[in-house]
PDB file of C-alpha atoms and ligand atoms in Angstrom:
ATOM      1  CA  MET A 143      -0.136  -0.024   0.033  1.00 78.00           C
ATOM      2  CA  GLU A 144       1.223   3.519  -0.846  1.00 88.00           C
ATOM      3  CA  GLN A 145       2.812   5.081   2.126  1.00 87.00           C
ATOM      4  CA  SER A 146       0.201   7.930   2.635  1.00 91.00           C
ATOM      5  CA  LYS A 147      -2.745   5.527   2.246  1.00 94.00           C
ATOM      6  CA  ARG A 148      -1.169   3.239   4.845  1.00 94.00           C
ATOM      7  CA  LEU A 149      -0.725   6.195   7.195  1.00 96.00           C
ATOM      8  CA  GLU A 150      -4.402   7.150   6.784  1.00 96.00           C
ATOM      9  CA  PHE A 151      -5.451   3.633   7.157  1.00 96.00           C
ATOM     10  CA  VAL A 152      -3.356   3.169  10.470  1.00 96.00           C
ATOM     11  CA  VAL A 153      -4.512   6.521  11.954  1.00 97.00           C
ATOM     12  CA  GLU A 154      -8.144   5.972  11.128  1.00 97.00           C
ATOM     13  CA  GLY A 155      -8.044   2.324  12.408  1.00 98.00           C
ATOM     14  CA  VAL A 156      -6.406   3.504  15.730  1.00 97.00           C
ATOM     15  CA  LEU A 157      -8.965   6.193  16.238  1.00 97.00           C
ATOM     16  CA  ASP A 158     -11.892   4.058  15.585  1.00 98.00           C
ATOM     17  CA  ALA A 159     -10.545   1.665  18.212  1.00 98.00           C
ATOM     18  CA  VAL A 160      -9.930   4.445  20.652  1.00 97.00           C
ATOM     19  CA  LYS A 161     -13.270   6.173  20.176  1.00 98.00           C
ATOM     20  CA  SER A 162     -15.304   2.776  20.526  1.00 98.00           C
ATOM     21  CA  PHE A 163     -13.386   2.308  23.689  1.00 98.00           C
ATOM     22  CA  VAL A 164     -14.090   5.788  24.976  1.00 98.00           C
ATOM     23  CA  ARG A 165     -17.850   5.372  24.196  1.00 98.00           C
ATOM     24  CA  GLU A 166     -18.089   1.805  25.522  1.00 98.00           C
ATOM     25  CA  HIS A 167     -16.338   2.615  28.816  1.00 98.00           C
ATOM     26  CA  GLY A 168     -17.586   6.151  29.323  1.00 98.00           C
ATOM     27  CA  VAL A 169     -14.134   7.826  29.463  1.00 98.00           C
ATOM     28  CA  THR A 170     -14.275  11.194  31.265  1.00 98.00           C
ATOM     29  CA  GLU A 171     -12.739  14.473  30.315  1.00 98.00           C
ATOM     30  CA  GLN A 172     -10.668  14.280  33.492  1.00 98.00           C
ATOM     31  CA  GLU A 173      -9.415  10.769  32.400  1.00 98.00           C
ATOM     32  CA  LEU A 174      -8.696  12.103  28.952  1.00 98.00           C
ATOM     33  CA  LEU A 175      -6.612  14.991  30.249  1.00 98.00           C
ATOM     34  CA  ALA A 176      -4.707  12.802  32.714  1.00 97.00           C
ATOM     35  CA  THR A 177      -3.904  10.472  29.761  1.00 97.00           C
ATOM     36  CA  LEU A 178      -2.684  13.219  27.614  1.00 98.00           C
ATOM     37  CA  GLY A 179      -0.654  14.676  30.485  1.00 98.00           C
ATOM     38  CA  PHE A 180       1.079  11.279  30.997  1.00 98.00           C
ATOM     39  CA  LEU A 181       1.909  10.996  27.165  1.00 98.00           C
ATOM     40  CA  THR A 182       3.345  14.412  27.400  1.00 98.00           C
ATOM     41  CA  GLU A 183       5.493  13.332  30.384  1.00 98.00           C
ATOM     42  CA  VAL A 184       6.396  10.178  28.447  1.00 98.00           C
ATOM     43  CA  GLY A 185       7.701  12.107  25.464  1.00 98.00           C
ATOM     44  CA  LYS A 186       9.696  14.796  27.644  1.00 98.00           C
ATOM     45  CA  ALA A 187      11.374  11.963  29.549  1.00 98.00           C
ATOM     46  CA  ASP A 188      12.225  10.138  26.239  1.00 97.00           C
ATOM     47  CA  GLU A 189      10.389   7.072  27.326  1.00 98.00           C
ATOM     48  CA  CYS A 190       8.122   6.454  24.325  1.00 97.00           C
ATOM     49  CA  ILE A 191      10.022   3.167  23.416  1.00 97.00           C
ATOM     50  CA  LEU A 192       9.942   2.102  27.036  1.00 97.00           C
ATOM     51  CA  LEU A 193       6.183   2.587  27.159  1.00 98.00           C
ATOM     52  CA  SER A 194       5.811   0.488  23.884  1.00 98.00           C
ATOM     53  CA  ASP A 195       8.103  -2.016  25.531  1.00 97.00           C
ATOM     54  CA  VAL A 196       6.219  -2.493  28.823  1.00 98.00           C
ATOM     55  CA  LEU A 197       2.847  -2.541  27.127  1.00 98.00           C
ATOM     56  CA  GLY A 198       4.061  -5.433  24.953  1.00 97.00           C
ATOM     57  CA  VAL A 199       3.611  -3.583  21.689  1.00 98.00           C
ATOM     58  CA  SER A 200       7.411  -3.671  20.858  1.00 98.00           C
ATOM     59  CA  VAL A 201       7.497  -7.468  21.085  1.00 98.00           C
ATOM     60  CA  ALA A 202       4.207  -7.862  19.252  1.00 98.00           C
ATOM     61  CA  VAL A 203       5.469  -5.824  16.263  1.00 98.00           C
ATOM     62  CA  ASN A 204       8.791  -7.779  16.167  1.00 98.00           C
ATOM     63  CA  ASP A 205       6.938 -11.057  16.248  1.00 97.00           C
ATOM     64  CA  LEU A 206       4.752  -9.846  13.265  1.00 97.00           C
ATOM     65  CA  GLU A 207       7.885  -8.754  11.390  1.00 96.00           C
ATOM     66  CA  HIS A 208       9.165 -12.261  11.883  1.00 96.00           C
ATOM     67  CA  ALA A 209       6.102 -14.198  11.310  1.00 95.00           C
ATOM     68  CA  GLY A 210       7.224 -15.336   7.959  1.00 94.00           C
ATOM     69  CA  ASP A 211      10.637 -16.614   9.273  1.00 95.00           C
ATOM     70  CA  PRO A 212      11.332 -20.263   8.199  1.00 96.00           C
ATOM     71  CA  PRO A 213      10.627 -22.997  10.654  1.00 95.00           C
ATOM     72  CA  GLY A 214      13.535 -23.829  12.737  1.00 96.00           C
ATOM     73  CA  CYS A 215      15.278 -20.533  12.963  1.00 97.00           C
ATOM     74  CA  THR A 216      16.092 -18.888  16.208  1.00 98.00           C
ATOM     75  CA  PRO A 217      13.189 -16.680  17.400  1.00 98.00           C
ATOM     76  CA  SER A 218      13.939 -13.086  17.036  1.00 98.00           C
ATOM     77  CA  ASN A 219      13.562 -10.577  19.733  1.00 98.00           C
ATOM     78  CA  VAL A 220      13.629  -6.681  20.353  1.00 98.00           C
ATOM     79  CA  ILE A 221      17.078  -5.109  20.358  1.00 97.00           C
ATOM     80  CA  GLY A 222      16.398  -3.133  23.690  1.00 96.00           C
ATOM     81  CA  PRO A 223      17.954   0.041  24.716  1.00 95.00           C
ATOM     82  CA  PHE A 224      21.543  -0.991  25.331  1.00 96.00           C
ATOM     83  CA  TRP A 225      22.986  -2.052  22.021  1.00 97.00           C
ATOM     84  CA  ALA A 226      26.224  -0.138  21.054  1.00 95.00           C
ATOM     85  CA  PRO A 227      28.989  -1.175  18.671  1.00 94.00           C
ATOM     86  CA  ALA A 228      31.372  -3.614  20.336  1.00 94.00           C
ATOM     87  CA  ALA A 229      35.176  -4.322  19.925  1.00 95.00           C
ATOM     88  CA  PRO A 230      36.047  -7.428  18.249  1.00 96.00           C
ATOM     89  CA  LEU A 231      36.612 -10.432  20.724  1.00 96.00           C
ATOM     90  CA  ASP A 232      38.730 -13.628  19.898  1.00 96.00           C
ATOM     91  CA  ASN A 233      36.586 -16.680  19.823  1.00 95.00           C
ATOM     92  CA  GLY A 234      36.933 -18.154  23.309  1.00 94.00           C
ATOM     93  CA  GLY A 235      37.724 -14.763  24.679  1.00 95.00           C
ATOM     94  CA  SER A 236      36.432 -13.119  27.694  1.00 97.00           C
ATOM     95  CA  LEU A 237      33.871 -10.290  28.127  1.00 96.00           C
ATOM     96  CA  VAL A 238      35.315  -9.654  31.756  1.00 95.00           C
ATOM     97  CA  ASP A 239      38.450  -8.828  33.521  1.00 92.00           C
ATOM     98  CA  ASP A 240      39.892 -11.369  36.169  1.00 92.00           C
ATOM     99  CA  ASN A 241      38.787  -8.981  39.007  1.00 92.00           C
ATOM    100  CA  GLU A 242      35.068  -8.730  37.719  1.00 93.00           C
ATOM    101  CA  SER A 243      32.690 -10.065  40.480  1.00 94.00           C
ATOM    102  CA  GLY A 244      30.133 -12.637  39.511  1.00 95.00           C
ATOM    103  CA  GLU A 245      29.916 -16.418  38.671  1.00 96.00           C
ATOM    104  CA  ARG A 246      32.066 -17.350  35.636  1.00 97.00           C
ATOM    105  CA  LEU A 247      30.000 -18.596  32.743  1.00 98.00           C
ATOM    106  CA  MET A 248      31.257 -19.991  29.490  1.00 98.00           C
ATOM    107  CA  VAL A 249      28.693 -19.492  26.636  1.00 98.00           C
ATOM    108  CA  ALA A 250      28.994 -21.504  23.460  1.00 98.00           C
ATOM    109  CA  GLY A 251      26.975 -22.610  20.439  1.00 98.00           C
ATOM    110  CA  GLN A 252      26.936 -22.979  16.825  1.00 98.00           C
ATOM    111  CA  VAL A 253      25.756 -20.479  14.077  1.00 98.00           C
ATOM    112  CA  ARG A 254      24.107 -22.394  11.343  1.00 98.00           C
ATOM    113  CA  SER A 255      21.477 -22.118   8.629  1.00 98.00           C
ATOM    114  CA  VAL A 256      17.952 -23.754   8.835  1.00 97.00           C
ATOM    115  CA  ASP A 257      19.250 -26.540   6.596  1.00 95.00           C
ATOM    116  CA  GLY A 258      21.833 -27.417   9.313  1.00 97.00           C
ATOM    117  CA  ARG A 259      24.920 -26.124   7.535  1.00 98.00           C
ATOM    118  CA  ALA A 260      27.511 -24.362   9.721  1.00 98.00           C
ATOM    119  CA  ILE A 261      27.989 -20.726   9.016  1.00 98.00           C
ATOM    120  CA  GLU A 262      31.615 -19.663   9.227  1.00 98.00           C
ATOM    121  CA  ALA A 263      32.668 -16.030   9.852  1.00 97.00           C
ATOM    122  CA  ALA A 264      29.352 -14.851  11.103  1.00 98.00           C
ATOM    123  CA  THR A 265      29.638 -11.735  13.379  1.00 98.00           C
ATOM    124  CA  VAL A 266      28.164 -12.530  16.708  1.00 98.00           C
ATOM    125  CA  GLU A 267      27.749  -9.500  18.904  1.00 98.00           C
ATOM    126  CA  VAL A 268      26.849 -10.170  22.523  1.00 98.00           C
ATOM    127  CA  TRP A 269      26.063  -7.527  25.217  1.00 98.00           C
ATOM    128  CA  GLN A 270      24.803  -7.862  28.814  1.00 98.00           C
ATOM    129  CA  ALA A 271      24.492  -6.451  32.225  1.00 97.00           C
ATOM    130  CA  ASN A 272      27.257  -7.012  34.751  1.00 96.00           C
ATOM    131  CA  ALA A 273      26.762  -8.858  38.087  1.00 96.00           C
ATOM    132  CA  ASN A 274      25.038  -5.747  39.573  1.00 95.00           C
ATOM    133  CA  GLY A 275      22.454  -5.554  36.708  1.00 96.00           C
ATOM    134  CA  LEU A 276      23.997  -2.618  34.952  1.00 96.00           C
ATOM    135  CA  TYR A 277      24.993  -2.183  31.235  1.00 97.00           C
ATOM    136  CA  ASP A 278      28.074  -0.127  30.586  1.00 96.00           C
ATOM    137  CA  LEU A 279      25.809   2.557  28.961  1.00 95.00           C
ATOM    138  CA  GLN A 280      24.073   3.118  32.424  1.00 94.00           C
ATOM    139  CA  ILE A 281      27.568   3.831  34.022  1.00 95.00           C
ATOM    140  CA  PRO A 282      28.693   7.282  32.796  1.00 91.00           C
ATOM    141  CA  ALA A 283      32.039   6.996  34.677  1.00 92.00           C
ATOM    142  CA  LEU A 284      33.181   3.989  32.464  1.00 91.00           C
ATOM    143  CA  ASP A 285      35.721   5.156  29.909  1.00 82.00           C
ATOM    144  CA  HIS A 286      35.334   2.181  27.530  1.00 87.00           C
ATOM    145  CA  PRO A 287      32.779  -0.332  26.551  1.00 91.00           C
ATOM    146  CA  ARG A 288      32.263  -3.270  28.961  1.00 94.00           C
ATOM    147  CA  TRP A 289      30.412  -6.557  28.969  1.00 97.00           C
ATOM    148  CA  ARG A 290      30.026  -6.574  25.296  1.00 97.00           C
ATOM    149  CA  GLY A 291      32.012  -7.969  22.361  1.00 97.00           C
ATOM    150  CA  ALA A 292      31.905  -9.086  18.758  1.00 98.00           C
ATOM    151  CA  LEU A 293      32.993 -12.609  17.952  1.00 97.00           C
ATOM    152  CA  THR A 294      33.567 -14.335  14.593  1.00 98.00           C
ATOM    153  CA  SER A 295      32.203 -17.905  14.249  1.00 98.00           C
ATOM    154  CA  ASP A 296      34.934 -20.498  13.245  1.00 98.00           C
ATOM    155  CA  ALA A 297      34.807 -23.015  10.321  1.00 97.00           C
ATOM    156  CA  SER A 298      32.232 -25.264  12.198  1.00 98.00           C
ATOM    157  CA  GLY A 299      30.128 -22.161  12.944  1.00 98.00           C
ATOM    158  CA  GLY A 300      31.176 -22.311  16.576  1.00 98.00           C
ATOM    159  CA  TYR A 301      31.398 -19.406  18.924  1.00 98.00           C
ATOM    160  CA  ARG A 302      32.432 -19.205  22.559  1.00 98.00           C
ATOM    161  CA  PHE A 303      33.066 -16.551  25.262  1.00 98.00           C
ATOM    162  CA  LEU A 304      33.695 -16.361  28.859  1.00 98.00           C
ATOM    163  CA  THR A 305      31.505 -13.929  30.899  1.00 98.00           C
ATOM    164  CA  VAL A 306      29.798 -13.551  34.294  1.00 97.00           C
ATOM    165  CA  THR A 307      26.244 -14.790  34.731  1.00 98.00           C
ATOM    166  CA  PRO A 308      24.029 -11.828  34.428  1.00 98.00           C
ATOM    167  CA  PRO A 309      21.328 -11.315  37.089  1.00 97.00           C
ATOM    168  CA  PRO A 310      17.654 -10.348  36.593  1.00 98.00           C
ATOM    169  CA  TYR A 311      17.514  -6.489  36.633  1.00 96.00           C
ATOM    170  CA  ARG A 312      15.064  -3.707  36.984  1.00 96.00           C
ATOM    171  CA  ILE A 313      14.257  -1.639  33.995  1.00 97.00           C
ATOM    172  CA  LYS A 314      14.378   2.109  34.290  1.00 95.00           C
ATOM    173  CA  ASP A 315      11.842   2.979  37.021  1.00 96.00           C
ATOM    174  CA  ASP A 316      12.413   6.660  37.817  1.00 96.00           C
ATOM    175  CA  GLY A 317      10.085   8.244  35.153  1.00 98.00           C
ATOM    176  CA  PRO A 318       6.394   8.181  34.093  1.00 98.00           C
ATOM    177  CA  VAL A 319       6.577   4.636  32.729  1.00 98.00           C
ATOM    178  CA  GLY A 320       7.848   3.366  36.071  1.00 98.00           C
ATOM    179  CA  ARG A 321       5.016   5.247  37.788  1.00 98.00           C
ATOM    180  CA  LEU A 322       2.455   3.692  35.327  1.00 98.00           C
ATOM    181  CA  LEU A 323       3.795   0.080  36.326  1.00 98.00           C
ATOM    182  CA  ASP A 324       3.487   0.997  39.974  1.00 98.00           C
ATOM    183  CA  ALA A 325      -0.043   2.252  39.439  1.00 97.00           C
ATOM    184  CA  LEU A 326      -0.953  -1.023  37.747  1.00 98.00           C
ATOM    185  CA  GLY A 327       0.706  -3.062  40.458  1.00 98.00           C
ATOM    186  CA  ARG A 328       3.173  -4.436  37.965  1.00 98.00           C
ATOM    187  CA  HIS A 329       6.765  -5.084  38.821  1.00 98.00           C
ATOM    188  CA  HIS A 330       9.938  -3.710  37.065  1.00 98.00           C
ATOM    189  CA  TYR A 331      11.937  -6.845  36.531  1.00 98.00           C
ATOM    190  CA  ARG A 332      13.452  -8.545  33.519  1.00 98.00           C
ATOM    191  CA  PRO A 333      14.565 -12.164  33.690  1.00 98.00           C
ATOM    192  CA  ALA A 334      18.474 -12.530  33.251  1.00 98.00           C
ATOM    193  CA  HIS A 335      19.473 -12.514  29.702  1.00 98.00           C
ATOM    194  CA  ILE A 336      22.360 -11.962  27.140  1.00 98.00           C
ATOM    195  CA  HIS A 337      21.479 -10.056  24.069  1.00 98.00           C
ATOM    196  CA  TYR A 338      22.734 -11.087  20.532  1.00 98.00           C
ATOM    197  CA  ARG A 339      22.956  -9.605  17.177  1.00 98.00           C
ATOM    198  CA  VAL A 340      24.211 -11.964  14.480  1.00 98.00           C
ATOM    199  CA  THR A 341      25.077 -10.943  10.921  1.00 98.00           C
ATOM    200  CA  ALA A 342      26.424 -13.180   8.034  1.00 98.00           C
ATOM    201  CA  PRO A 343      26.425 -12.527   4.346  1.00 97.00           C
ATOM    202  CA  GLY A 344      23.350 -14.283   2.602  1.00 97.00           C
ATOM    203  CA  PHE A 345      21.442 -14.494   5.816  1.00 98.00           C
ATOM    204  CA  GLU A 346      18.885 -12.224   7.536  1.00 97.00           C
ATOM    205  CA  THR A 347      20.275 -10.434  10.678  1.00 98.00           C
ATOM    206  CA  LEU A 348      19.205 -12.170  13.796  1.00 98.00           C
ATOM    207  CA  VAL A 349      18.549  -9.969  16.938  1.00 98.00           C
ATOM    208  CA  THR A 350      17.599 -12.207  20.007  1.00 98.00           C
ATOM    209  CA  MET A 351      18.416 -12.851  23.620  1.00 98.00           C
ATOM    210  CA  VAL A 352      19.049 -16.032  25.562  1.00 98.00           C
ATOM    211  CA  PHE A 353      17.522 -16.633  29.059  1.00 98.00           C
ATOM    212  CA  PHE A 354      18.294 -19.184  31.746  1.00 98.00           C
ATOM    213  CA  SER A 355      16.080 -21.805  33.171  1.00 98.00           C
ATOM    214  CA  GLY A 356      15.005 -21.492  36.742  1.00 96.00           C
ATOM    215  CA  ASP A 357      14.964 -17.680  36.505  1.00 98.00           C
ATOM    216  CA  PRO A 358      12.181 -16.426  38.977  1.00 97.00           C
ATOM    217  CA  TRP A 359      11.072 -13.911  36.388  1.00 98.00           C
ATOM    218  CA  LEU A 360      10.675 -16.317  33.347  1.00 98.00           C
ATOM    219  CA  GLY A 361       7.018 -16.012  32.261  1.00 97.00           C
ATOM    220  CA  ASN A 362       6.706 -12.584  33.872  1.00 96.00           C
ATOM    221  CA  ASP A 363       9.138 -10.362  31.830  1.00 98.00           C
ATOM    222  CA  ALA A 364       8.272  -6.560  32.428  1.00 98.00           C
ATOM    223  CA  VAL A 365       8.774  -6.077  28.709  1.00 98.00           C
ATOM    224  CA  HIS A 366       7.055  -9.373  27.596  1.00 98.00           C
ATOM    225  CA  ALA A 367      10.298 -10.452  25.675  1.00 98.00           C
ATOM    226  CA  ASP A 368      10.869 -13.939  27.402  1.00 98.00           C
ATOM    227  CA  LYS A 369      10.170 -16.674  24.849  1.00 97.00           C
ATOM    228  CA  PRO A 370      10.252 -20.350  26.033  1.00 96.00           C
ATOM    229  CA  ASN A 371      12.438 -21.302  22.799  1.00 96.00           C
ATOM    230  CA  LEU A 372      15.196 -18.790  23.916  1.00 98.00           C
ATOM    231  CA  VAL A 373      15.717 -20.387  27.407  1.00 98.00           C
ATOM    232  CA  THR A 374      18.973 -22.414  27.964  1.00 98.00           C
ATOM    233  CA  VAL A 375      20.153 -24.336  30.945  1.00 98.00           C
ATOM    234  CA  ILE A 376      23.190 -23.389  32.908  1.00 98.00           C
ATOM    235  CA  ASP A 377      25.334 -26.533  33.710  1.00 98.00           C
ATOM    236  CA  ARG A 378      26.978 -25.905  37.102  1.00 97.00           C
ATOM    237  CA  SER A 379      28.580 -29.311  37.331  1.00 97.00           C
ATOM    238  CA  CYS A 380      31.773 -27.900  35.731  1.00 95.00           C
ATOM    239  CA  GLU A 381      34.076 -24.847  36.388  1.00 93.00           C
ATOM    240  CA  PRO A 382      33.397 -22.488  34.856  1.00 96.00           C
ATOM    241  CA  ALA A 383      29.537 -23.098  34.443  1.00 98.00           C
ATOM    242  CA  ARG A 384      28.407 -23.630  31.006  1.00 98.00           C
ATOM    243  CA  ALA A 385      25.443 -22.564  28.759  1.00 98.00           C
ATOM    244  CA  GLN A 386      24.769 -23.554  25.217  1.00 98.00           C
ATOM    245  CA  PHE A 387      22.928 -21.308  22.841  1.00 98.00           C
ATOM    246  CA  ASP A 388      22.829 -22.149  19.044  1.00 98.00           C
ATOM    247  CA  LEU A 389      21.926 -19.431  16.463  1.00 98.00           C
ATOM    248  CA  VAL A 390      19.927 -20.622  13.422  1.00 98.00           C
ATOM    249  CA  LEU A 391      19.671 -17.957  10.807  1.00 98.00           C
ATOM    250  CA  ALA A 392      17.173 -17.516   8.105  1.00 97.00           C
ATOM    251  CA  PRO A 393      18.373 -17.146   4.434  1.00 96.00           C
ATOM    252  CA  SER A 394      18.231 -13.520   3.082  1.00 95.00           C
ATOM    253  CA  GLY A 395      14.890 -12.445   1.668  1.00 87.00           C
ATOM    254  CA  SER A 396      12.917 -15.089   3.688  1.00 80.00           C
TER     255      SER A 396
HETATM  256  C1  BEZ B 498      16.454  -4.591  28.138  1.00 55.81           C
HETATM  257  O1  BEZ B 498      16.629  -4.032  29.127  1.00 55.81           O
HETATM  258  O2  BEZ B 498      16.948  -5.682  27.828  1.00 55.81           O
HETATM  259  C2  BEZ B 498      15.184  -4.243  27.438  1.00 55.81           C
HETATM  260  C3  BEZ B 498      14.445  -3.321  27.684  1.00 55.81           C
HETATM  261  C4  BEZ B 498      13.219  -2.966  27.121  1.00 55.81           C
HETATM  262  C5  BEZ B 498      12.960  -3.670  25.858  1.00 55.81           C
HETATM  263  C6  BEZ B 498      13.668  -4.690  25.544  1.00 55.81           C
HETATM  264  C7  BEZ B 498      14.872  -5.146  26.200  1.00 55.81           C
HETATM  265 FE1   FE B 499      18.916  -6.417  28.481  1.00 55.81          FE
END
């Protein structure tokens, strides 16, 4: 559909839905003004994306974008607020210094196509919170990127990095979106996860996250991004602990 027609269609559709809701539920002028005031604050606080995230709209749209992905590929997910370019990291290298606090975790997996072929030289960007639940971008005093890196898959499609197990963390809670969650009696937590962005020539870029079984917030993610097929197990029978997460890419144009 032509762009301006699509815009008209979307605006009219949203307004029809809002107006029927208003009529059906008797929304008052006071409630309308409170809503508009809230949206103004959300804009001023630069929390529009966060609002879409906590309402589950970001994940719903991402799911729709990927509804046609071929069966077998790794489910996609939203990129979240903390992606930034990462320095290259040797395969098997570490995201953390020796003095970093937290449980050591070796994360490994294979990058492959839906037909099972290994993908060599894929770029696997990973980023995560530290053991205190903070990303580097949330710590202004840091002078260089931390807890992120860009690996290159080997001839068997393998990738591997050492890190610390990230904890569940609170999303931003000091603005209007945080107040909305409080008013709705909703919590502010995300289950622990590591973010991925995987690129390889001839394949669609995969943006996703891996979660860890046993996490108390699984099934109850503040931004609705936890998906059962993105959960892996941490094997603590070895030192360091290990987790496996394979990355199955869709061919370009699928
Ligand atoms: C995150 O903090 O990882 C995140 C926040 C909002 C949406 C998606 C991810
Ligand atoms: Fe995150």
